[in-house]
Amino acid sequence: MINSSLKQLGEMLQAKKISSVELTQSFLSRIQQHNPSINAYIALDEAKTLAQAKAADARIASGEASPLTGIPIAQKDIFCAKGWKTTCGSKMLANFVAPYDAHVISEFDKAGAVNLGKTNMDEFAMGSSNETSYFGGVKNPWDFDRVPGGSSGGSAAAVAARLCAAATGTDTGGSIRQPASLCGFTGLKPTYGVVSRYGMIAFASSLDQAGPMAKSAEDCALMMNVMAGFDERDSTSLKREKEDYTRELYNSNPDKPLQGLRIGLPKEFFAEGLDASVGKVIETAIAEYKKLGAEIVDISLPNTGLSIPVYYVLAPAEASSNLSRYDGVRYGHRAESYTDLMDMYCKSRAEGFGAEVKRRILIGTYVLSAGYYDAYYLKAQQIRRLIAQDFVEAFKTCDVIMGPAAPSTAFKAGEKVDDPVAMYLQDIYTISTNLAGLPGMSVPAGFSTGGDGKALPVGLQIIGNYFDEARILNVAHQYQQVTDWHDRMPEELK
Amino acid sequence: MALSTEDIKKIAHLARIEVNDNEATATLNKLSGILGLIEQMQAVDTTGIVPMSHSQDLSQRLRDDVVTKTNEREAFQAIAPILGNGSAEAAVANGLYLVPKVIE
């Protein structure tokens, strides 16, 4: 059952072969068993969770169920959920009980899904290993010595260890796709503006986007049907017709389902910096796509290397502004002792924020300060346009872009903690899609055996043109019909 | 653009984050590496390129000038921080938030 797809679970629930309470309890008991070692969840509330499961069972009995009614979902702790502790992985919000629901949370509630708990994450989503969380690191379910990736590390480990049916994440520079690659499951970052950011704690507002983290592309499509849609309360939410993201999955030619699909391979994604064993897995996956009828096109995204410097100006600049709200006055951490108002601000923020968050606030403050604005912030915005333009050119000759999602498999905990620049390079293949605002996925494509002999997952990245989520979900789904990488889970956790 | 620990302290003050001397030195080392990375941008000729602040060309939506929010003061004040300086009381009184005296 823990390996069943969302569609299968929905059918079992609606046929009353199992109740939501039973399904939820089976996940809760797996959480009790494995979470003490993995640390994927940082807030659990069995009473609330089971009350939702009971309500879902009543809804199913009344014949008013929708596809995700009764299905237990893990929520990244970046989403405000009324009455739930919502910490964003920070000491600053360690005691913050959200007084309202994020749009994503209320959409899952309306669908009748069950909130299984809040998942661990890098502090304020700033990190690529989950090691900046105030609540401790998260273990990679494939090898407990390694990180799950980040910032959505708790959701990633929960999906990979089957401690939930599916989870939510957010992706500002790769925080859904990189952990999906490192933990071996399917994750989608939608086009910017498709999922409302209302109630999602802000990091870099022009880049932040929520998306599904699940076993398969089909599961992600069902999650998107709930999460996506216009919301008045997010000023950048896009007013579009409601879409069925599963619409392309079931109507393909069975022999050559991807006949005529043009896959662009950017040479910059296969250059220096890519681990050779990861490159090999990606090549094998591309060969599989050829069998499905796809054509390969060589493309170039010449400004890929600049995406990291540009991101580390723009994201900290936006973060320094967004995080100025944490001043110890109305909510969040206030210093225990202080002399005057200025001292209260400075001490509350010094105590409430961790080292990586402080570094990014300082970088952001610096690049926005008088005399440096043009040289850094404006320059970065200009190069951002060049990076977006690269994609516009590339999509003239191809339909989707493929490459690795991360340059290596999961690395060891502690390995990059003291070297922020090495940590930032984890996102070299993912950041440019955030800067351009494009949708991107990571799809399990195989395993690479590390030095100590443990097989670690590798993710294939699929980048689509604006609003092509349904298409890339189908491109991933067809691959998942002929491979079983997405069905694998760590032996020890079965 | 090599930064000094004095620069770090000045930036930290602008950001309203207290740093002591040890922290300023440690931060300086880490920040220098990051700023070195950022410096790669300067090699690019961006003459005439329009800055991109956002991935969608959107204009701000307008809404009707009607009340859409209800007063939730009690719910919001229920999560106020504690007063501090020896008091474990919430930093609120009569529907207001309490902060150190600003005007004598």
mmCIF file with all atom_site columns, N, CA and C in Angstrom, chain A residues 390-435:
data_model
loop_
_atom_site.group_PDB
_atom_site.id
_atom_site.type_symbol
_atom_site.label_atom_id
_atom_site.label_alt_id
_atom_site.label_comp_id
_atom_site.label_asym_id
_atom_site.label_entity_id
_atom_site.label_seq_id
_atom_site.pdbx_PDB_ins_code
_atom_site.Cartn_x
_atom_site.Cartn_y
_atom_site.Cartn_z
_atom_site.occupancy
_atom_site.B_iso_or_equiv
_atom_site.pdbx_formal_charge
_atom_site.auth_seq_id
_atom_site.auth_comp_id
_atom_site.auth_asym_id
_atom_site.auth_atom_id
_atom_site.pdbx_PDB_model_num
ATOM 1   N N  . ASP A 1 390 ? 18.204 32.987 -23.594 1.00 0.00 ? 390 ASP A N  1
ATOM 2   C CA . ASP A 1 390 ? 18.813 31.719 -24.035 1.00 0.00 ? 390 ASP A CA 1
ATOM 3   C C  . ASP A 1 390 ? 17.740 30.641 -24.212 1.00 0.00 ? 390 ASP A C  1
ATOM 4   N N  . PHE A 1 391 ? 16.798 30.589 -23.255 1.00 0.00 ? 391 PHE A N  1
ATOM 5   C CA . PHE A 1 391 ? 15.736 29.574 -23.326 1.00 0.00 ? 391 PHE A CA 1
ATOM 6   C C  . PHE A 1 391 ? 14.790 29.850 -24.493 1.00 0.00 ? 391 PHE A C  1
ATOM 7   N N  . VAL A 1 392 ? 14.473 31.125 -24.705 1.00 0.00 ? 392 VAL A N  1
ATOM 8   C CA . VAL A 1 392 ? 13.578 31.475 -25.821 1.00 0.00 ? 392 VAL A CA 1
ATOM 9   C C  . VAL A 1 392 ? 14.189 30.986 -27.131 1.00 0.00 ? 392 VAL A C  1
ATOM 10  N N  . GLU A 1 393 ? 15.494 31.222 -27.316 1.00 0.00 ? 393 GLU A N  1
ATOM 11  C CA . GLU A 1 393 ? 16.204 30.753 -28.517 1.00 0.00 ? 393 GLU A CA 1
ATOM 12  C C  . GLU A 1 393 ? 16.167 29.231 -28.602 1.00 0.00 ? 393 GLU A C  1
ATOM 13  N N  . ALA A 1 394 ? 16.471 28.570 -27.475 1.00 0.00 ? 394 ALA A N  1
ATOM 14  C CA . ALA A 1 394 ? 16.550 27.105 -27.468 1.00 0.00 ? 394 ALA A CA 1
ATOM 15  C C  . ALA A 1 394 ? 15.212 26.478 -27.847 1.00 0.00 ? 394 ALA A C  1
ATOM 16  N N  . PHE A 1 395 ? 14.113 27.039 -27.334 1.00 0.00 ? 395 PHE A N  1
ATOM 17  C CA . PHE A 1 395 ? 12.802 26.448 -27.607 1.00 0.00 ? 395 PHE A CA 1
ATOM 18  C C  . PHE A 1 395 ? 12.324 26.682 -29.045 1.00 0.00 ? 395 PHE A C  1
ATOM 19  N N  . LYS A 1 396 ? 13.119 27.411 -29.842 1.00 0.00 ? 396 LYS A N  1
ATOM 20  C CA . LYS A 1 396 ? 12.801 27.503 -31.271 1.00 0.00 ? 396 LYS A CA 1
ATOM 21  C C  . LYS A 1 396 ? 13.157 26.211 -31.999 1.00 0.00 ? 396 LYS A C  1
ATOM 22  N N  . THR A 1 397 ? 14.093 25.424 -31.432 1.00 0.00 ? 397 THR A N  1
ATOM 23  C CA . THR A 1 397 ? 14.520 24.205 -32.122 1.00 0.00 ? 397 THR A CA 1
ATOM 24  C C  . THR A 1 397 ? 14.175 22.928 -31.365 1.00 0.00 ? 397 THR A C  1
ATOM 25  N N  . CYS A 1 398 ? 13.609 23.047 -30.160 1.00 0.00 ? 398 CYS A N  1
ATOM 26  C CA . CYS A 1 398 ? 13.260 21.824 -29.428 1.00 0.00 ? 398 CYS A CA 1
ATOM 27  C C  . CYS A 1 398 ? 11.974 22.043 -28.643 1.00 0.00 ? 398 CYS A C  1
ATOM 28  N N  . ASP A 1 399 ? 11.356 20.936 -28.166 1.00 0.00 ? 399 ASP A N  1
ATOM 29  C CA . ASP A 1 399 ? 10.101 21.014 -27.410 1.00 0.00 ? 399 ASP A CA 1
ATOM 30  C C  . ASP A 1 399 ? 10.333 20.965 -25.897 1.00 0.00 ? 399 ASP A C  1
ATOM 31  N N  . VAL A 1 400 ? 11.296 20.147 -25.510 1.00 0.00 ? 400 VAL A N  1
ATOM 32  C CA . VAL A 1 400 ? 11.670 20.082 -24.096 1.00 0.00 ? 400 VAL A CA 1
ATOM 33  C C  . VAL A 1 400 ? 13.198 20.053 -24.019 1.00 0.00 ? 400 VAL A C  1
ATOM 34  N N  . ILE A 1 401 ? 13.726 20.407 -22.843 1.00 0.00 ? 401 ILE A N  1
ATOM 35  C CA . ILE A 1 401 ? 15.173 20.381 -22.629 1.00 0.00 ? 401 ILE A CA 1
ATOM 36  C C  . ILE A 1 401 ? 15.456 19.337 -21.555 1.00 0.00 ? 401 ILE A C  1
ATOM 37  N N  . MET A 1 402 ? 16.503 18.527 -21.780 1.00 0.00 ? 402 MET A N  1
ATOM 38  C CA . MET A 1 402 ? 16.846 17.526 -20.762 1.00 0.00 ? 402 MET A CA 1
ATOM 39  C C  . MET A 1 402 ? 18.306 17.615 -20.368 1.00 0.00 ? 402 MET A C  1
ATOM 40  N N  . GLY A 1 403 ? 18.569 17.170 -19.160 1.00 0.00 ? 403 GLY A N  1
ATOM 41  C CA . GLY A 1 403 ? 19.927 17.131 -18.635 1.00 0.00 ? 403 GLY A CA 1
ATOM 42  C C  . GLY A 1 403 ? 19.874 16.618 -17.210 1.00 0.00 ? 403 GLY A C  1
ATOM 43  N N  . PRO A 1 404 ? 20.987 16.659 -16.495 1.00 0.00 ? 404 PRO A N  1
ATOM 44  C CA . PRO A 1 404 ? 20.953 16.264 -15.088 1.00 0.00 ? 404 PRO A CA 1
ATOM 45  C C  . PRO A 1 404 ? 20.224 17.331 -14.268 1.00 0.00 ? 404 PRO A C  1
ATOM 46  N N  . ALA A 1 405 ? 19.661 16.911 -13.108 1.00 0.00 ? 405 ALA A N  1
ATOM 47  C CA . ALA A 1 405 ? 19.041 17.888 -12.209 1.00 0.00 ? 405 ALA A CA 1
ATOM 48  C C  . ALA A 1 405 ? 20.069 18.410 -11.213 1.00 0.00 ? 405 ALA A C  1
ATOM 49  N N  . ALA A 1 406 ? 21.054 17.574 -10.893 1.00 0.00 ? 406 ALA A N  1
ATOM 50  C CA . ALA A 1 406 ? 22.102 17.959 -9.940  1.00 0.00 ? 406 ALA A CA 1
ATOM 51  C C  . ALA A 1 406 ? 23.431 17.411 -10.448 1.00 0.00 ? 406 ALA A C  1
ATOM 52  N N  . PRO A 1 407 ? 24.541 18.066 -10.145 1.00 0.00 ? 407 PRO A N  1
ATOM 53  C CA . PRO A 1 407 ? 25.834 17.642 -10.701 1.00 0.00 ? 407 PRO A CA 1
ATOM 54  C C  . PRO A 1 407 ? 26.383 16.354 -10.103 1.00 0.00 ? 407 PRO A C  1
ATOM 55  N N  . SER A 1 408 ? 25.845 15.927 -8.945  1.00 0.00 ? 408 SER A N  1
ATOM 56  C CA . SER A 1 408 ? 26.353 14.707 -8.316  1.00 0.00 ? 408 SER A CA 1
ATOM 57  C C  . SER A 1 408 ? 25.198 13.993 -7.632  1.00 0.00 ? 408 SER A C  1
ATOM 58  N N  . THR A 1 409 ? 25.473 12.802 -7.110  1.00 0.00 ? 409 THR A N  1
ATOM 59  C CA . THR A 1 409 ? 24.497 12.134 -6.252  1.00 0.00 ? 409 THR A CA 1
ATOM 60  C C  . THR A 1 409 ? 24.606 12.756 -4.858  1.00 0.00 ? 409 THR A C  1
ATOM 61  N N  . ALA A 1 410 ? 23.806 12.240 -3.923  1.00 0.00 ? 410 ALA A N  1
ATOM 62  C CA . ALA A 1 410 ? 23.790 12.805 -2.562  1.00 0.00 ? 410 ALA A CA 1
ATOM 63  C C  . ALA A 1 410 ? 25.192 12.799 -1.955  1.00 0.00 ? 410 ALA A C  1
ATOM 64  N N  . PHE A 1 411 ? 25.564 13.918 -1.344  1.00 0.00 ? 411 PHE A N  1
ATOM 65  C CA . PHE A 1 411 ? 26.882 14.011 -0.706  1.00 0.00 ? 411 PHE A CA 1
ATOM 66  C C  . PHE A 1 411 ? 26.741 13.768 0.794   1.00 0.00 ? 411 PHE A C  1
ATOM 67  N N  . LYS A 1 412 ? 27.895 13.587 1.437   1.00 0.00 ? 412 LYS A N  1
ATOM 68  C CA . LYS A 1 412 ? 27.863 13.255 2.870   1.00 0.00 ? 412 LYS A CA 1
ATOM 69  C C  . LYS A 1 412 ? 27.506 14.469 3.713   1.00 0.00 ? 412 LYS A C  1
ATOM 70  N N  . ALA A 1 413 ? 26.778 14.234 4.785   1.00 0.00 ? 413 ALA A N  1
ATOM 71  C CA . ALA A 1 413 ? 26.442 15.310 5.724   1.00 0.00 ? 413 ALA A CA 1
ATOM 72  C C  . ALA A 1 413 ? 27.746 15.929 6.226   1.00 0.00 ? 413 ALA A C  1
ATOM 73  N N  . GLY A 1 414 ? 27.794 17.234 6.295   1.00 0.00 ? 414 GLY A N  1
ATOM 74  C CA . GLY A 1 414 ? 28.976 17.935 6.791   1.00 0.00 ? 414 GLY A CA 1
ATOM 75  C C  . GLY A 1 414 ? 29.989 18.281 5.724   1.00 0.00 ? 414 GLY A C  1
ATOM 76  N N  . GLU A 1 415 ? 29.887 17.614 4.552   1.00 0.00 ? 415 GLU A N  1
ATOM 77  C CA . GLU A 1 415 ? 30.916 17.763 3.516   1.00 0.00 ? 415 GLU A CA 1
ATOM 78  C C  . GLU A 1 415 ? 31.030 19.191 2.969   1.00 0.00 ? 415 GLU A C  1
ATOM 79  N N  . LYS A 1 416 ? 29.900 19.860 2.810   1.00 0.00 ? 416 LYS A N  1
ATOM 80  C CA . LYS A 1 416 ? 29.943 21.192 2.188   1.00 0.00 ? 416 LYS A CA 1
ATOM 81  C C  . LYS A 1 416 ? 29.497 22.312 3.137   1.00 0.00 ? 416 LYS A C  1
ATOM 82  N N  . VAL A 1 417 ? 29.253 21.966 4.389   1.00 0.00 ? 417 VAL A N  1
ATOM 83  C CA . VAL A 1 417 ? 28.679 22.933 5.330   1.00 0.00 ? 417 VAL A CA 1
ATOM 84  C C  . VAL A 1 417 ? 29.529 24.199 5.467   1.00 0.00 ? 417 VAL A C  1
ATOM 85  N N  . ASP A 1 418 ? 30.847 24.039 5.454   1.00 0.00 ? 418 ASP A N  1
ATOM 86  C CA . ASP A 1 418 ? 31.716 25.196 5.690   1.00 0.00 ? 418 ASP A CA 1
ATOM 87  C C  . ASP A 1 418 ? 32.119 25.916 4.413   1.00 0.00 ? 418 ASP A C  1
ATOM 88  N N  . ASP A 1 419 ? 31.575 25.493 3.281   1.00 0.00 ? 419 ASP A N  1
ATOM 89  C CA . ASP A 1 419 ? 31.967 26.115 2.015   1.00 0.00 ? 419 ASP A CA 1
ATOM 90  C C  . ASP A 1 419 ? 30.712 26.508 1.228   1.00 0.00 ? 419 ASP A C  1
ATOM 91  N N  . PRO A 1 420 ? 30.167 27.700 1.530   1.00 0.00 ? 420 PRO A N  1
ATOM 92  C CA . PRO A 1 420 ? 28.902 28.074 0.881   1.00 0.00 ? 420 PRO A CA 1
ATOM 93  C C  . PRO A 1 420 ? 28.974 28.027 -0.644  1.00 0.00 ? 420 PRO A C  1
ATOM 94  N N  . VAL A 1 421 ? 30.096 28.395 -1.231  1.00 0.00 ? 421 VAL A N  1
ATOM 95  C CA . VAL A 1 421 ? 30.172 28.436 -2.697  1.00 0.00 ? 421 VAL A CA 1
ATOM 96  C C  . VAL A 1 421 ? 30.028 27.018 -3.280  1.00 0.00 ? 421 VAL A C  1
ATOM 97  N N  . ALA A 1 422 ? 30.685 26.034 -2.644  1.00 0.00 ? 422 ALA A N  1
ATOM 98  C CA . ALA A 1 422 ? 30.547 24.641 -3.109  1.00 0.00 ? 422 ALA A CA 1
ATOM 99  C C  . ALA A 1 422 ? 29.099 24.179 -2.986  1.00 0.00 ? 422 ALA A C  1
ATOM 100 N N  . MET A 1 423 ? 28.443 24.587 -1.904  1.00 0.00 ? 423 MET A N  1
ATOM 101 C CA . MET A 1 423 ? 27.026 24.240 -1.702  1.00 0.00 ? 423 MET A CA 1
ATOM 102 C C  . MET A 1 423 ? 26.172 24.870 -2.804  1.00 0.00 ? 423 MET A C  1
ATOM 103 N N  . TYR A 1 424 ? 26.452 26.130 -3.124  1.00 0.00 ? 424 TYR A N  1
ATOM 104 C CA . TYR A 1 424 ? 25.647 26.841 -4.121  1.00 0.00 ? 424 TYR A CA 1
ATOM 105 C C  . TYR A 1 424 ? 25.749 26.181 -5.496  1.00 0.00 ? 424 TYR A C  1
ATOM 106 N N  . LEU A 1 425 ? 26.907 25.566 -5.805  1.00 0.00 ? 425 LEU A N  1
ATOM 107 C CA . LEU A 1 425 ? 27.099 24.943 -7.122  1.00 0.00 ? 425 LEU A CA 1
ATOM 108 C C  . LEU A 1 425 ? 26.215 23.703 -7.317  1.00 0.00 ? 425 LEU A C  1
ATOM 109 N N  . GLN A 1 426 ? 25.616 23.205 -6.227  1.00 0.00 ? 426 GLN A N  1
ATOM 110 C CA . GLN A 1 426 ? 24.653 22.106 -6.343  1.00 0.00 ? 426 GLN A CA 1
ATOM 111 C C  . GLN A 1 426 ? 23.497 22.467 -7.282  1.00 0.00 ? 426 GLN A C  1
ATOM 112 N N  . ASP A 1 427 ? 23.198 23.767 -7.374  1.00 0.00 ? 427 ASP A N  1
ATOM 113 C CA . ASP A 1 427 ? 22.014 24.207 -8.111  1.00 0.00 ? 427 ASP A CA 1
ATOM 114 C C  . ASP A 1 427 ? 22.331 24.733 -9.512  1.00 0.00 ? 427 ASP A C  1
ATOM 115 N N  . ILE A 1 428 ? 23.506 24.393 -10.025 1.00 0.00 ? 428 ILE A N  1
ATOM 116 C CA . ILE A 1 428 ? 23.954 24.926 -11.317 1.00 0.00 ? 428 ILE A CA 1
ATOM 117 C C  . ILE A 1 428 ? 22.990 24.606 -12.464 1.00 0.00 ? 428 ILE A C  1
ATOM 118 N N  . TYR A 1 429 ? 22.329 23.427 -12.417 1.00 0.00 ? 429 TYR A N  1
ATOM 119 C CA . TYR A 1 429 ? 21.440 23.057 -13.526 1.00 0.00 ? 429 TYR A CA 1
ATOM 120 C C  . TYR A 1 429 ? 19.974 23.448 -13.290 1.00 0.00 ? 429 TYR A C  1
ATOM 121 N N  . THR A 1 430 ? 19.682 23.896 -12.086 1.00 0.00 ? 430 THR A N  1
ATOM 122 C CA . THR A 1 430 ? 18.272 24.179 -11.777 1.00 0.00 ? 430 THR A CA 1
ATOM 123 C C  . THR A 1 430 ? 17.952 25.679 -11.718 1.00 0.00 ? 430 THR A C  1
ATOM 124 N N  . ILE A 1 431 ? 18.918 26.481 -11.305 1.00 0.00 ? 431 ILE A N  1
ATOM 125 C CA . ILE A 1 431 ? 18.657 27.908 -11.044 1.00 0.00 ? 431 ILE A CA 1
ATOM 126 C C  . ILE A 1 431 ? 18.177 28.669 -12.275 1.00 0.00 ? 431 ILE A C  1
ATOM 127 N N  . SER A 1 432 ? 18.722 28.348 -13.450 1.00 0.00 ? 432 SER A N  1
ATOM 128 C CA . SER A 1 432 ? 18.381 29.146 -14.631 1.00 0.00 ? 432 SER A CA 1
ATOM 129 C C  . SER A 1 432 ? 16.885 29.066 -14.964 1.00 0.00 ? 432 SER A C  1
ATOM 130 N N  . THR A 1 433 ? 16.244 27.931 -14.666 1.00 0.00 ? 433 THR A N  1
ATOM 131 C CA . THR A 1 433 ? 14.803 27.841 -14.949 1.00 0.00 ? 433 THR A CA 1
ATOM 132 C C  . THR A 1 433 ? 13.994 28.730 -14.000 1.00 0.00 ? 433 THR A C  1
ATOM 133 N N  . ASN A 1 434 ? 14.476 28.881 -12.752 1.00 0.00 ? 434 ASN A N  1
ATOM 134 C CA . ASN A 1 434 ? 13.798 29.801 -11.839 1.00 0.00 ? 434 ASN A CA 1
ATOM 135 C C  . ASN A 1 434 ? 13.952 31.240 -12.323 1.00 0.00 ? 434 ASN A C  1
ATOM 136 N N  . LEU A 1 435 ? 15.161 31.579 -12.773 1.00 0.00 ? 435 LEU A N  1
ATOM 137 C CA . LEU A 1 435 ? 15.390 32.952 -13.239 1.00 0.00 ? 435 LEU A CA 1
ATOM 138 C C  . LEU A 1 435 ? 14.503 33.252 -14.441 1.00 0.00 ? 435 LEU A C  1
#
